[in-house]
CSV table of C-alpha atoms in Angstrom, one decimal:
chain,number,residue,atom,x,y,z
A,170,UNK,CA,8.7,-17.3,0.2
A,171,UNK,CA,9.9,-14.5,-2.3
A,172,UNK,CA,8.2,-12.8,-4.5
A,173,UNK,CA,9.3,-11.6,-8.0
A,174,UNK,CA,7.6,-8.7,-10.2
A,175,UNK,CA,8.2,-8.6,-13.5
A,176,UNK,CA,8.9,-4.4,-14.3
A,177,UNK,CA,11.5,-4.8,-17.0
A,178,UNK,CA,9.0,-4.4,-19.9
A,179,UNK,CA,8.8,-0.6,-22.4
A,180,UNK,CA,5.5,-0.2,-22.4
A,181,UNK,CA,5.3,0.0,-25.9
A,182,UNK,CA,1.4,0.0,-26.3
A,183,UNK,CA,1.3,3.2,-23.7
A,184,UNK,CA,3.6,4.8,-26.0
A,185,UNK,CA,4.4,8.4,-25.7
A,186,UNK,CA,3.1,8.1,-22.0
A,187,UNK,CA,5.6,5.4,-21.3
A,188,UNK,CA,8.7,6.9,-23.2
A,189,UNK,CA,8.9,9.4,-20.0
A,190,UNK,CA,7.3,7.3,-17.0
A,191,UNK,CA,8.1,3.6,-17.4
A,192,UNK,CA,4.4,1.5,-16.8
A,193,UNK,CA,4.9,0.5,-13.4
A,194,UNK,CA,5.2,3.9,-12.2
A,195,UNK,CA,2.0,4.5,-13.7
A,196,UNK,CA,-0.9,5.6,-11.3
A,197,UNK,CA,-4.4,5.1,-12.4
A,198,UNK,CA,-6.2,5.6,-9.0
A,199,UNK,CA,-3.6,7.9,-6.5
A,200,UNK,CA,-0.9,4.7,-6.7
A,201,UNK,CA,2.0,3.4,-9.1
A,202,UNK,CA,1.1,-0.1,-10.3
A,203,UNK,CA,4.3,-1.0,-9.0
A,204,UNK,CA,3.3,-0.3,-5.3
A,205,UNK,CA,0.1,-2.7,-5.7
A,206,UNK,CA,2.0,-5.4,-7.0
A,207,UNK,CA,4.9,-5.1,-4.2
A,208,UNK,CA,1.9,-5.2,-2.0
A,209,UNK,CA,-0.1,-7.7,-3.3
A,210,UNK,CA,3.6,-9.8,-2.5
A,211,UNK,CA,4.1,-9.2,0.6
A,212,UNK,CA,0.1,-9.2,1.5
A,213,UNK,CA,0.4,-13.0,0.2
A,214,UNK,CA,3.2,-13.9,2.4
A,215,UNK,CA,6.5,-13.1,0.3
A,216,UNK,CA,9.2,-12.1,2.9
A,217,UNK,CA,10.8,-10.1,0.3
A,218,UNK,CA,10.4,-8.8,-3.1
A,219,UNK,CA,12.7,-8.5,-6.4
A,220,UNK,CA,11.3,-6.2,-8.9
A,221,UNK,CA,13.6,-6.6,-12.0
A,222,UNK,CA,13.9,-3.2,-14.4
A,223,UNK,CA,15.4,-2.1,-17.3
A,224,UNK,CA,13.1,0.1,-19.4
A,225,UNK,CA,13.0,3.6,-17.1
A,226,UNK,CA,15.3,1.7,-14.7
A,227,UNK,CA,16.4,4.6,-12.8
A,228,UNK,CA,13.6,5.7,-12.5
A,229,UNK,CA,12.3,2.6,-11.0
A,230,UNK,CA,14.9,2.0,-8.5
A,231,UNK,CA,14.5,5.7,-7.4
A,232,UNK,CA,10.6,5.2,-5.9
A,233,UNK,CA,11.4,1.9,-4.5
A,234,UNK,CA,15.1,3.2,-2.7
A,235,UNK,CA,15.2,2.1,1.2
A,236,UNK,CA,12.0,0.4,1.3
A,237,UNK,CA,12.7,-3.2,3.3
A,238,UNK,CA,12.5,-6.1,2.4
A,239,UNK,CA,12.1,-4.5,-1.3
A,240,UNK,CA,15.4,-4.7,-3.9
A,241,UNK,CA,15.6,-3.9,-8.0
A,242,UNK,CA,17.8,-5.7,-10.3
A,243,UNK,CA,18.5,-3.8,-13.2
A,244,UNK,CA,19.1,-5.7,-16.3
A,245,UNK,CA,21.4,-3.5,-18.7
A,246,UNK,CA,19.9,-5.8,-21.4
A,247,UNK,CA,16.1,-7.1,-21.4
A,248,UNK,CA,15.9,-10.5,-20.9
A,249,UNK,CA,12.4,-11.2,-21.3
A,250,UNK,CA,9.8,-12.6,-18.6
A,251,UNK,CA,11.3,-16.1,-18.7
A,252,UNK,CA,14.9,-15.3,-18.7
A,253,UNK,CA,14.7,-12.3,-16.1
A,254,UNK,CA,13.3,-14.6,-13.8
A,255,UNK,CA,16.2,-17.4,-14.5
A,256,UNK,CA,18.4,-14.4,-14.1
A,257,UNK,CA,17.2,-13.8,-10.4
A,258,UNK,CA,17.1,-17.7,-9.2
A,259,UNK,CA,20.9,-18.0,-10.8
A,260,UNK,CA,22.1,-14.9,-9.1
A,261,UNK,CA,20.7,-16.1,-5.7
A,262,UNK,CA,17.8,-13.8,-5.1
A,263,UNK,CA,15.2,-16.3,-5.2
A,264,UNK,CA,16.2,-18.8,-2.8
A,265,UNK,CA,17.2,-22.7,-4.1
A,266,UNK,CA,16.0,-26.0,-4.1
A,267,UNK,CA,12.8,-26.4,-3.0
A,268,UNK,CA,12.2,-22.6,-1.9
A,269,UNK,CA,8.5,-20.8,-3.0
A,270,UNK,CA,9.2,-18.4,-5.7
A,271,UNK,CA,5.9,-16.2,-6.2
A,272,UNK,CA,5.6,-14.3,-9.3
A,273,UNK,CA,3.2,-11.7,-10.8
A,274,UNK,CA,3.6,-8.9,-13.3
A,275,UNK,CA,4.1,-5.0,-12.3
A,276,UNK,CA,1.1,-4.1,-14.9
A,277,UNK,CA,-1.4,-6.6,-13.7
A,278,UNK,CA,-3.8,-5.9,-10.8
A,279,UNK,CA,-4.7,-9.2,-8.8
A,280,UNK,CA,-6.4,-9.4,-5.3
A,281,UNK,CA,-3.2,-10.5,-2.7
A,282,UNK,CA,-5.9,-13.2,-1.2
A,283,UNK,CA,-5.6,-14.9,-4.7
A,284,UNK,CA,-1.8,-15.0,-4.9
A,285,UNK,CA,-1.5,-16.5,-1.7
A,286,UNK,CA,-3.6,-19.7,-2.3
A,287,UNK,CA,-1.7,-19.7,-4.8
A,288,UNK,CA,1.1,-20.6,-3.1
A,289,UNK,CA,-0.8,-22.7,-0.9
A,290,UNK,CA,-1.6,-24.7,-3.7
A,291,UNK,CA,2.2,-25.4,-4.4
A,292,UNK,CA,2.9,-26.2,-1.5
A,293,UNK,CA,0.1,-29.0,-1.2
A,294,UNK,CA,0.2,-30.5,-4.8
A,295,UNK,CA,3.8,-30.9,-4.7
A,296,UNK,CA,4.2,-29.7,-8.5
A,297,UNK,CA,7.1,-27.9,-9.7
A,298,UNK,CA,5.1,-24.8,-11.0
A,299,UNK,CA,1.6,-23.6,-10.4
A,300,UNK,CA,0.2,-21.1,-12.5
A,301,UNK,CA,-3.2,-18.8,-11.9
A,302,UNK,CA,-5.5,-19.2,-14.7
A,303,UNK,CA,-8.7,-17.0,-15.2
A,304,UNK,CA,-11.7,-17.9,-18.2
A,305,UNK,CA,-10.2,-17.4,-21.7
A,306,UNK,CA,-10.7,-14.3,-23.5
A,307,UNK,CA,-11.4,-13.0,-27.6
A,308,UNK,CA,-7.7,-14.4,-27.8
A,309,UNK,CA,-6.7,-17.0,-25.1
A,310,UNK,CA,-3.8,-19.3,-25.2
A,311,UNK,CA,-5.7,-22.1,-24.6
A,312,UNK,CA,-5.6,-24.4,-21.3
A,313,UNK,CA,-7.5,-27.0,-20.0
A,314,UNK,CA,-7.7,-28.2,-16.4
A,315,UNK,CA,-8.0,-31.8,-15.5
A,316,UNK,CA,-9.9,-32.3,-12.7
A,317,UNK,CA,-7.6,-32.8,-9.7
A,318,UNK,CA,-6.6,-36.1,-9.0
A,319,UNK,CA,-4.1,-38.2,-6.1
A,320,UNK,CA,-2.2,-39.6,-8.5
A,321,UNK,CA,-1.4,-36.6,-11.1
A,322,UNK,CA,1.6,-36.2,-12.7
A,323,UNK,CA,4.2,-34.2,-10.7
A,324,UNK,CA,7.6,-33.8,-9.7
A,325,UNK,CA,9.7,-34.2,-6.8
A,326,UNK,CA,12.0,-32.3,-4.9
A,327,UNK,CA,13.9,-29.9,-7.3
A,328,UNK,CA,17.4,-32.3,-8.1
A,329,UNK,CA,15.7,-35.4,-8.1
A,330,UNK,CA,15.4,-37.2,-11.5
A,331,UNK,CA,12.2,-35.9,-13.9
A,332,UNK,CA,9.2,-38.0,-13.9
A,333,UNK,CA,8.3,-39.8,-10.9
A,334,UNK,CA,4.1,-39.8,-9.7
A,335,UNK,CA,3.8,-37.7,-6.2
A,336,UNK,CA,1.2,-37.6,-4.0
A,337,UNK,CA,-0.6,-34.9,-3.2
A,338,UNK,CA,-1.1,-34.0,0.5
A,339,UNK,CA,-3.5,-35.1,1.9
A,340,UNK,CA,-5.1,-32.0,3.7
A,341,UNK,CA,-5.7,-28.7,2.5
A,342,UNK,CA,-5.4,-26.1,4.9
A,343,UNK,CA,-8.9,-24.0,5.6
A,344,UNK,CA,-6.7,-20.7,6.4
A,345,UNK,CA,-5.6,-20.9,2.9
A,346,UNK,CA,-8.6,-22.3,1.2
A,347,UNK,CA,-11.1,-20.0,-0.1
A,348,UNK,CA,-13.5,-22.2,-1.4
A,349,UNK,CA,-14.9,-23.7,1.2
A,350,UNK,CA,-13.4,-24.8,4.6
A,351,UNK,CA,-12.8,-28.4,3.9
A,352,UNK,CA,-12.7,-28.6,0.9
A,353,UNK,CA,-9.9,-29.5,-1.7
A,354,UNK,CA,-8.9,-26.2,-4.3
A,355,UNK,CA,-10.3,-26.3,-7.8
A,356,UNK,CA,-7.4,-26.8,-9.1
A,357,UNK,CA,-5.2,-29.5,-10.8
A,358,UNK,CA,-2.9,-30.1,-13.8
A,359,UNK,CA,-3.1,-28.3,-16.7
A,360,UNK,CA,-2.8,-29.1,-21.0
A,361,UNK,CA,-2.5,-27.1,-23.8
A,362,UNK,CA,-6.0,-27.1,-25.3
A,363,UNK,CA,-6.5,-24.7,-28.2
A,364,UNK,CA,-10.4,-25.0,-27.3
A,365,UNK,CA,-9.9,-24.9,-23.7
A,366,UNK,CA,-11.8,-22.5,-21.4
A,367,UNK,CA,-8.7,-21.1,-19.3
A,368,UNK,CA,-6.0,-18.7,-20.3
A,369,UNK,CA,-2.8,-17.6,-18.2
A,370,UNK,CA,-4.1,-14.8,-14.7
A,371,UNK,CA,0.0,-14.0,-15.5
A,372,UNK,CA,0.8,-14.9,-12.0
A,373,UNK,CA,2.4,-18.1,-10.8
A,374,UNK,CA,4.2,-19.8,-7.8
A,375,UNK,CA,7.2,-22.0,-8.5
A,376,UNK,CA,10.1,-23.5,-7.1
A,377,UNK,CA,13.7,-21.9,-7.4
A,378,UNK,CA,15.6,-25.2,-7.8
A,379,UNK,CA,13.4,-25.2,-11.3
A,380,UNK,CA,14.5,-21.6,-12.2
A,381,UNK,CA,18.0,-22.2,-11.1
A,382,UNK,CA,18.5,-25.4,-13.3
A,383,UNK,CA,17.5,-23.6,-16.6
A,384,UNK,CA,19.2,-22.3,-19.4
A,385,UNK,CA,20.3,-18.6,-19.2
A,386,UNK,CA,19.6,-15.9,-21.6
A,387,UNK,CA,16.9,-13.6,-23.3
A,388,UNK,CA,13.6,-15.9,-23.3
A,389,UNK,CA,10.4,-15.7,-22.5
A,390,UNK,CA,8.1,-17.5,-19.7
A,391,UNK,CA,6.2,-19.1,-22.2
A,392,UNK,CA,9.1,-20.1,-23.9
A,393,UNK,CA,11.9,-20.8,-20.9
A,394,UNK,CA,9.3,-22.4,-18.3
A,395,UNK,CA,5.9,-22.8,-19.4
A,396,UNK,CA,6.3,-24.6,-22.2
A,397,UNK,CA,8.3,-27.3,-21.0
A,398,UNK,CA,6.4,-28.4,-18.4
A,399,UNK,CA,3.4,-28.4,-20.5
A,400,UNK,CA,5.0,-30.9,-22.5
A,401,UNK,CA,5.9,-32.9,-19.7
A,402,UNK,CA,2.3,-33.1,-18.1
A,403,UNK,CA,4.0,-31.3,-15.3
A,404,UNK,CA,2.0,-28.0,-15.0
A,405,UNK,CA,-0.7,-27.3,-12.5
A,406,UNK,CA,-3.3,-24.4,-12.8
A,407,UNK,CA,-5.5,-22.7,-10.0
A,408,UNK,CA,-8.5,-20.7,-11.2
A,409,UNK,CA,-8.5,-17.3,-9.3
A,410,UNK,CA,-11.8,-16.2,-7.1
A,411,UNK,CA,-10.8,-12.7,-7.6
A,412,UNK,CA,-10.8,-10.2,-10.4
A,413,UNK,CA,-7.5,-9.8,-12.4
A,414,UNK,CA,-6.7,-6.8,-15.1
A,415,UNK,CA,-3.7,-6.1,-17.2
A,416,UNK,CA,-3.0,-2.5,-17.2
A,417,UNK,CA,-1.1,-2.7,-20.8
A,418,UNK,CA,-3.4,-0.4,-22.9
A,419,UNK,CA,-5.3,2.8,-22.2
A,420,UNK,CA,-9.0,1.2,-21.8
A,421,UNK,CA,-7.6,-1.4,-19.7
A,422,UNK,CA,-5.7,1.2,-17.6
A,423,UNK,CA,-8.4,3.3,-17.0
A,424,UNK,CA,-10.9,-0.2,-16.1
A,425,UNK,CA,-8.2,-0.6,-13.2
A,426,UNK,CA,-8.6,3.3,-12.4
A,427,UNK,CA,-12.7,2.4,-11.5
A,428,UNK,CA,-12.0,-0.8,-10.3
A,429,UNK,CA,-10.0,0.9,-7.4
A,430,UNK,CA,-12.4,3.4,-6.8
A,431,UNK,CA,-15.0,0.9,-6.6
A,432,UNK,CA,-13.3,-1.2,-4.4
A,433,UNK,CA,-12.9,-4.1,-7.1
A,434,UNK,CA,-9.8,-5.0,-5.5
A,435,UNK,CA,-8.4,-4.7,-1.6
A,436,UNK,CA,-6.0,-1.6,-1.7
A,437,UNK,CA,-6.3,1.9,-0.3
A,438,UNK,CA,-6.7,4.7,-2.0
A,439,UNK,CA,-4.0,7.6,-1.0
A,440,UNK,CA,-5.7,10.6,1.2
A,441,UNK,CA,-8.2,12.5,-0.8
A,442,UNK,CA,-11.9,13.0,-1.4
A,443,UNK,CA,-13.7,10.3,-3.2
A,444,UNK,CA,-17.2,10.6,-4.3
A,445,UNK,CA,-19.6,8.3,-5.6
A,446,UNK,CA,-22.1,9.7,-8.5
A,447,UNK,CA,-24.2,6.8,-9.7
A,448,UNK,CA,-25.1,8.9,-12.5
A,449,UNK,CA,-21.5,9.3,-13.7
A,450,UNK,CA,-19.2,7.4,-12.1
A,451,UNK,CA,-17.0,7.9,-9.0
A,452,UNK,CA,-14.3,11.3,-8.9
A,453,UNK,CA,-11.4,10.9,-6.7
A,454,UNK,CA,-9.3,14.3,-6.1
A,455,UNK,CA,-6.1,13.2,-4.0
A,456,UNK,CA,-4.8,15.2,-1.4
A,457,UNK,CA,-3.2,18.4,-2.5
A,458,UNK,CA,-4.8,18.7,-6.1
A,459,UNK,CA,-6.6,21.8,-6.8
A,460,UNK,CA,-10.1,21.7,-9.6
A,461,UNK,CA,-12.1,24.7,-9.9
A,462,UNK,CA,-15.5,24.8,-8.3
A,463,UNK,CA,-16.4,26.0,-12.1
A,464,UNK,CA,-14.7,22.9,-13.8
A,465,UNK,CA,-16.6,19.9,-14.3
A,466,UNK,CA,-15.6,16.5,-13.5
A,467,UNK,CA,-17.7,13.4,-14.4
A,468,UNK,CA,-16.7,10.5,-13.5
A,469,UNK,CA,-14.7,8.1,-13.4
A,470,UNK,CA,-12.0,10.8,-12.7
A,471,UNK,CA,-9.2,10.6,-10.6
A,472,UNK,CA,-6.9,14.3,-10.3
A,473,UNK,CA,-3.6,13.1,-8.5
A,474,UNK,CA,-1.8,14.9,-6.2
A,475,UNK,CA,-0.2,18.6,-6.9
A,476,UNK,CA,-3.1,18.5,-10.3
A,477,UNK,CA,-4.7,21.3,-11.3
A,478,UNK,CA,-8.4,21.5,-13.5
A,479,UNK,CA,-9.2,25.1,-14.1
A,480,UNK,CA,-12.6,26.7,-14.8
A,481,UNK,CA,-15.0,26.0,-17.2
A,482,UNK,CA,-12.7,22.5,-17.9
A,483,UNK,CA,-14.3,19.3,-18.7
A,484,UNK,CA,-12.7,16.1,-17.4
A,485,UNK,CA,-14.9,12.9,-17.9
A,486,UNK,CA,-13.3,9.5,-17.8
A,487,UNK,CA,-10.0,10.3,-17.7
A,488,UNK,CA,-7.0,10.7,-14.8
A,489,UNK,CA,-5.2,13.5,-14.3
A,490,UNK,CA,-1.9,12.3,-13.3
A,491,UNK,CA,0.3,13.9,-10.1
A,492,UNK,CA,1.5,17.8,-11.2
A,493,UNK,CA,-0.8,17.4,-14.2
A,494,UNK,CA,-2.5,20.3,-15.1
A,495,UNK,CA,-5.7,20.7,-17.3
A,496,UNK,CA,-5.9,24.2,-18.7
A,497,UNK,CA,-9.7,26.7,-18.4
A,498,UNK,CA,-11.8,25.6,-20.5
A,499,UNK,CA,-9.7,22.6,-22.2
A,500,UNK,CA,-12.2,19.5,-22.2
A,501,UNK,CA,-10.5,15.8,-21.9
A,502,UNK,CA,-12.6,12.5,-22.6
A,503,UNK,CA,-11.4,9.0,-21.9
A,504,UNK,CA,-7.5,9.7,-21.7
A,505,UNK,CA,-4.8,9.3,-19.1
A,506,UNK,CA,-2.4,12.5,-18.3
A,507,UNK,CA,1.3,11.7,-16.9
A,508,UNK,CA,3.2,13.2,-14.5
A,509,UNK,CA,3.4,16.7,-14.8
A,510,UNK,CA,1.3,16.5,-18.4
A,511,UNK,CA,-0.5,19.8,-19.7
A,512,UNK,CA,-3.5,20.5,-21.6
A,513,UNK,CA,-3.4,24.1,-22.7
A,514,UNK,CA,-6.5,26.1,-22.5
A,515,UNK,CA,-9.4,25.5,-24.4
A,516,UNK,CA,-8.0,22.3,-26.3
A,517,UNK,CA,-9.4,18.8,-26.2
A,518,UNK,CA,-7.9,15.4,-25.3
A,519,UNK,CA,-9.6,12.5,-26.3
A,520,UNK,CA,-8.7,9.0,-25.8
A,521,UNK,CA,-5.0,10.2,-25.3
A,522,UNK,CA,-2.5,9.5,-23.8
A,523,UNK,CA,-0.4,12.5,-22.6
A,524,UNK,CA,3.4,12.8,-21.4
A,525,UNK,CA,4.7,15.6,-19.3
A,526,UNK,CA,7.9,16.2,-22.1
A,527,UNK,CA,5.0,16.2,-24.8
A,528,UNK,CA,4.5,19.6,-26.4
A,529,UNK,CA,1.5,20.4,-28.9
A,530,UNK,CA,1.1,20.0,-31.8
A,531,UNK,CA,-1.1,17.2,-30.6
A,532,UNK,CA,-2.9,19.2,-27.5
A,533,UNK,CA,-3.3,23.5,-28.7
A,534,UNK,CA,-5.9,25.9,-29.1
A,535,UNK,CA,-5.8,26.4,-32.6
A,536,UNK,CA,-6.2,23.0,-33.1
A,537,UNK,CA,-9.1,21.8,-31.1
A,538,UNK,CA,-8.6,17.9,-31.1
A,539,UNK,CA,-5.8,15.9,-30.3
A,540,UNK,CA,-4.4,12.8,-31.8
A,541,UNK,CA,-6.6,9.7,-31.2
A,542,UNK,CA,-4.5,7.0,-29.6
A,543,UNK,CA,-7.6,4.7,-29.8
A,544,UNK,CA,-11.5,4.5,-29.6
A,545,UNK,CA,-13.4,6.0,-26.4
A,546,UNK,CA,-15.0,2.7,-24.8
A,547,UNK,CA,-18.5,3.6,-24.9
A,548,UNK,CA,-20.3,3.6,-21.4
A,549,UNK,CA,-16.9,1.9,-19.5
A,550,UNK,CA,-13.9,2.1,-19.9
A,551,UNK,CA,-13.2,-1.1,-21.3
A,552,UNK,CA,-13.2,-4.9,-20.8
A,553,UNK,CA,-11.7,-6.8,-17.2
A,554,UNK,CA,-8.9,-8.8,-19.0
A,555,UNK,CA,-5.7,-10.5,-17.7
A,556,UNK,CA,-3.1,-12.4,-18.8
C-alpha cells in the first residue's frame, strides 16, 4: 500500500506565519505536522509515502531529504487535492490497477489505528474509494451512510466496465477491526445528504487504477473524485473511532498543540520536560530551550527547541516555536511564534500569529499590543474539527 499526503497547499488562513514556514512544517507540540502525517502512513501500513509540495517546496523537500521509503513531488504549478493526487497515480508513484492508495492531508491530525481500518475496509467491501467520515460540524458537506449491506453498489476491479453489484467479503478481519472482534465495520455506502449527520475526516483509501483513469489537470478532490462516485452510488464511508483535527487556523492549531500533550492522539513528544498543571494546562519545554525561572508559563505552552522566555515574561496558551525567542517582560496570550520569531521586550502578542522575517510594527514596546489575527478562545483553545 502507498500512502499520499497532501502538502501542496499556502496556508493562506496562517498567513504571515505561513509566508516563511509552509504549514506542514509547522510544529504545534515539538513536531512538524508533516512528520505526524508521514507517520500516521507508514504506522497504518503504507510501504511508502509521496508528499506532494509546491507552496514552501524547498523547504519541504529539505526536512524530508534521505528519509526511506519517504519521496516529494514538487508541482511547479498547484494542482489542487484532486488533480495532485491524479498527477502521482499517472506518473507511476501510486501503484496501478487494483493497488491501495491511502490518503490523508499534511494539516490534519488522525490516530494511524483509524487510517489503517481504513484500508481494511477497502480491501473487504471491494469499493473503488472509501473515505473517513466523522459527525458533521457548524458547516458540513453533508453525507449520509446507508447501513451496510451484501449487495451495495460497488465496482470491480479497476478496468472492468462501471456498474456491476459486488459482494462484499464475507469476513472481516479482527486484527483490523476495532469495533468489536467479530463484528462487521460501521461502515457502508455513502449519499450526498444536505441534512445528513457525517462530513468528510479528509482521509480516504482508494484504488490507483481509479486515479490513473482520470482526467489530468488543476481540480479538486471534491470535484475530480468525490463527486463522481457520489453520483454513481459508488462511494463508501467509514466513521473514525479516533479523534481527527485540521490544523488550518490558529485555534485549531493550538487544540492540536493540547491534544498532543494530553495524549489525544498516539505520537511522541520530542525529548523535553512535560508537566501537567490541572489548574492551567500542560507546559512542554523541549530539549535545549532555555525560560527564565522568573518567567511565567501557564499552560498550554509548548517552548520548542533552541527557544528562549526571559524574566518576568508571560506565556499562556501559546507555542513558542524552535529558535523563538520571547523578550523580559513581553507577555503572549493564545498565539503561535514561528521559527526563529521574536517578541521584543515588554510587548504583547495576542492571538497572533508571528513569523521569524516579521519586524514590528505589529510586536514593539512603544506599542504595547499587537495586531489581532482573531479572537482568544475563551477557556480552550478552540473546537476539535476535521475535514
Amino acid at each position: 500500500m502507498i500512502g499520499f499526503c497532501l502538502g501542496a497547499g499556502a496556508g493562506t488562513r496562517l498567513e504571515p506565519l505561513t509566508r516563511v514556514t509552509p504549514k506542514p512544517l509547522l510544529a504545534p507540540a515539538g513536531r512538524p505536522l508533516i512528520d505526524l502525517a508521514v507517520e500516521a502512513l507508514r504506522r497504518a501500513g503504507a510501504t511508502r509515502v509521496v508528499v506532494n509540495a509546491h507552496h514552501g517546496a524547498d523547504q519541504l523537500a529539505a526536512h524530508l531529504a534521505g528519509r526511506p521509503g519517504v519521496e516529494v513531488l514538487v508541482e511547479p504549478v498547484l494542482l489542487g487535492t484532486g488533480g495532485g493526487l491524479v498527477n502521482a497515480a499517472r506518473l507511476g508513484l501510486l501503484g496501478a490497477g487494483d493497488d491501495p492508495v491511502l490518503v490523508t492531508a499534511a494539516d490534519h491530525v488522525v490516530d494511524p489505528a483509524d487510517l489503517a481500518t481504513l484500508a481494511g475496509f477497502l480491501e473487504w467491501s471491494n469499493t473503488p474509494m472509501v473515505a473517513g467520515l466523522i459527525p458533521a460540524g457548524p458547516d458540513p458537506f453533508g453525507l449520509r451512510l446507508e447501513d451496510p449491506a451484501p449487495d451495495r453498489v460497488g465496482e470491480g476491479p479497476a478496468g472492468e466496465a462501471p456498474g456491476p453489484r459486488v459482494q462484499m467479503r464475507a469476513e472481516w478481519d479482527p486484527a483490523v477491526d476495532r469495533v468489536g472482534e467479530g463484528s462487521a465495520p460501521p461502515g457502508g455506502r455513502v449519499v450526498r445528504d444536505p441534512a445528513g449527520p457525517w462530513d468528510s475526516a479528509g482521509a480516504y483509501a482508494l484504488r490507483a487504477g481509479l486515479l490513473c483513469a482520470l482526467k489530468p489537470g488543476q481540480a479538486s478532490l471534491s470535484g475530480r473524485v468525490l463527486g463522481p462516485l457520489l453520483e454513481r452510488g459508488r462511494l463508501a464511508g467509514l466513521p473514525f473511532r479516533g479523534p481527527v483535527a485540521d490544523a488550518g487556523t490558529l485555534p485549531r492549531l493550538l487544540d492540536v498543540s493540547v491534544g498532543l500533550l494530553t495524549g489525544r492522539w498516539p505520537y511522541e513528544l520530542p525529548p523535553g520536560r512535560l508537566r501537567q498543571a490541572p489548574a492551567t494546562g500542560p507546559v512542554f519545554v523541549a530539549e535545549g530551550a532555555e525560560a527564565d525561572p522568573a518567567g511565567v508559563l501557564a499552560g498550554p505552552v509548548v517552548v520548542d527547541t533552541g527557544a528562549r522566555v526571559g524574566a518576568g515574561a508571560v506565556v499562556t496558551r501559546s507555542v513558542v516555536g524552535p529558535g523563538a525567542v520571547v523578550g523580559p517582560g513581553a507577555r503572549v496570550t493564545g498565539s503561535f511564534l514561528g521559527p526563529g520569531a521574536k517578541v521584543p521586550p515588554g510587548a504583547t502578542a495576542t492571538a497572533a500569529l508571528v513569523p521569524a522575517s516579521q519586524p514590528s510594527p505589529q510586536l514593539s514596546p512603544t506599542e504595547p499590543t499587537c495586531a489581532h489575527i482573531g479572537t482568544p478562545p475563551a477557556g480552550s483553545w478552540g473546537p476539535r474539527t476535521g475535514g
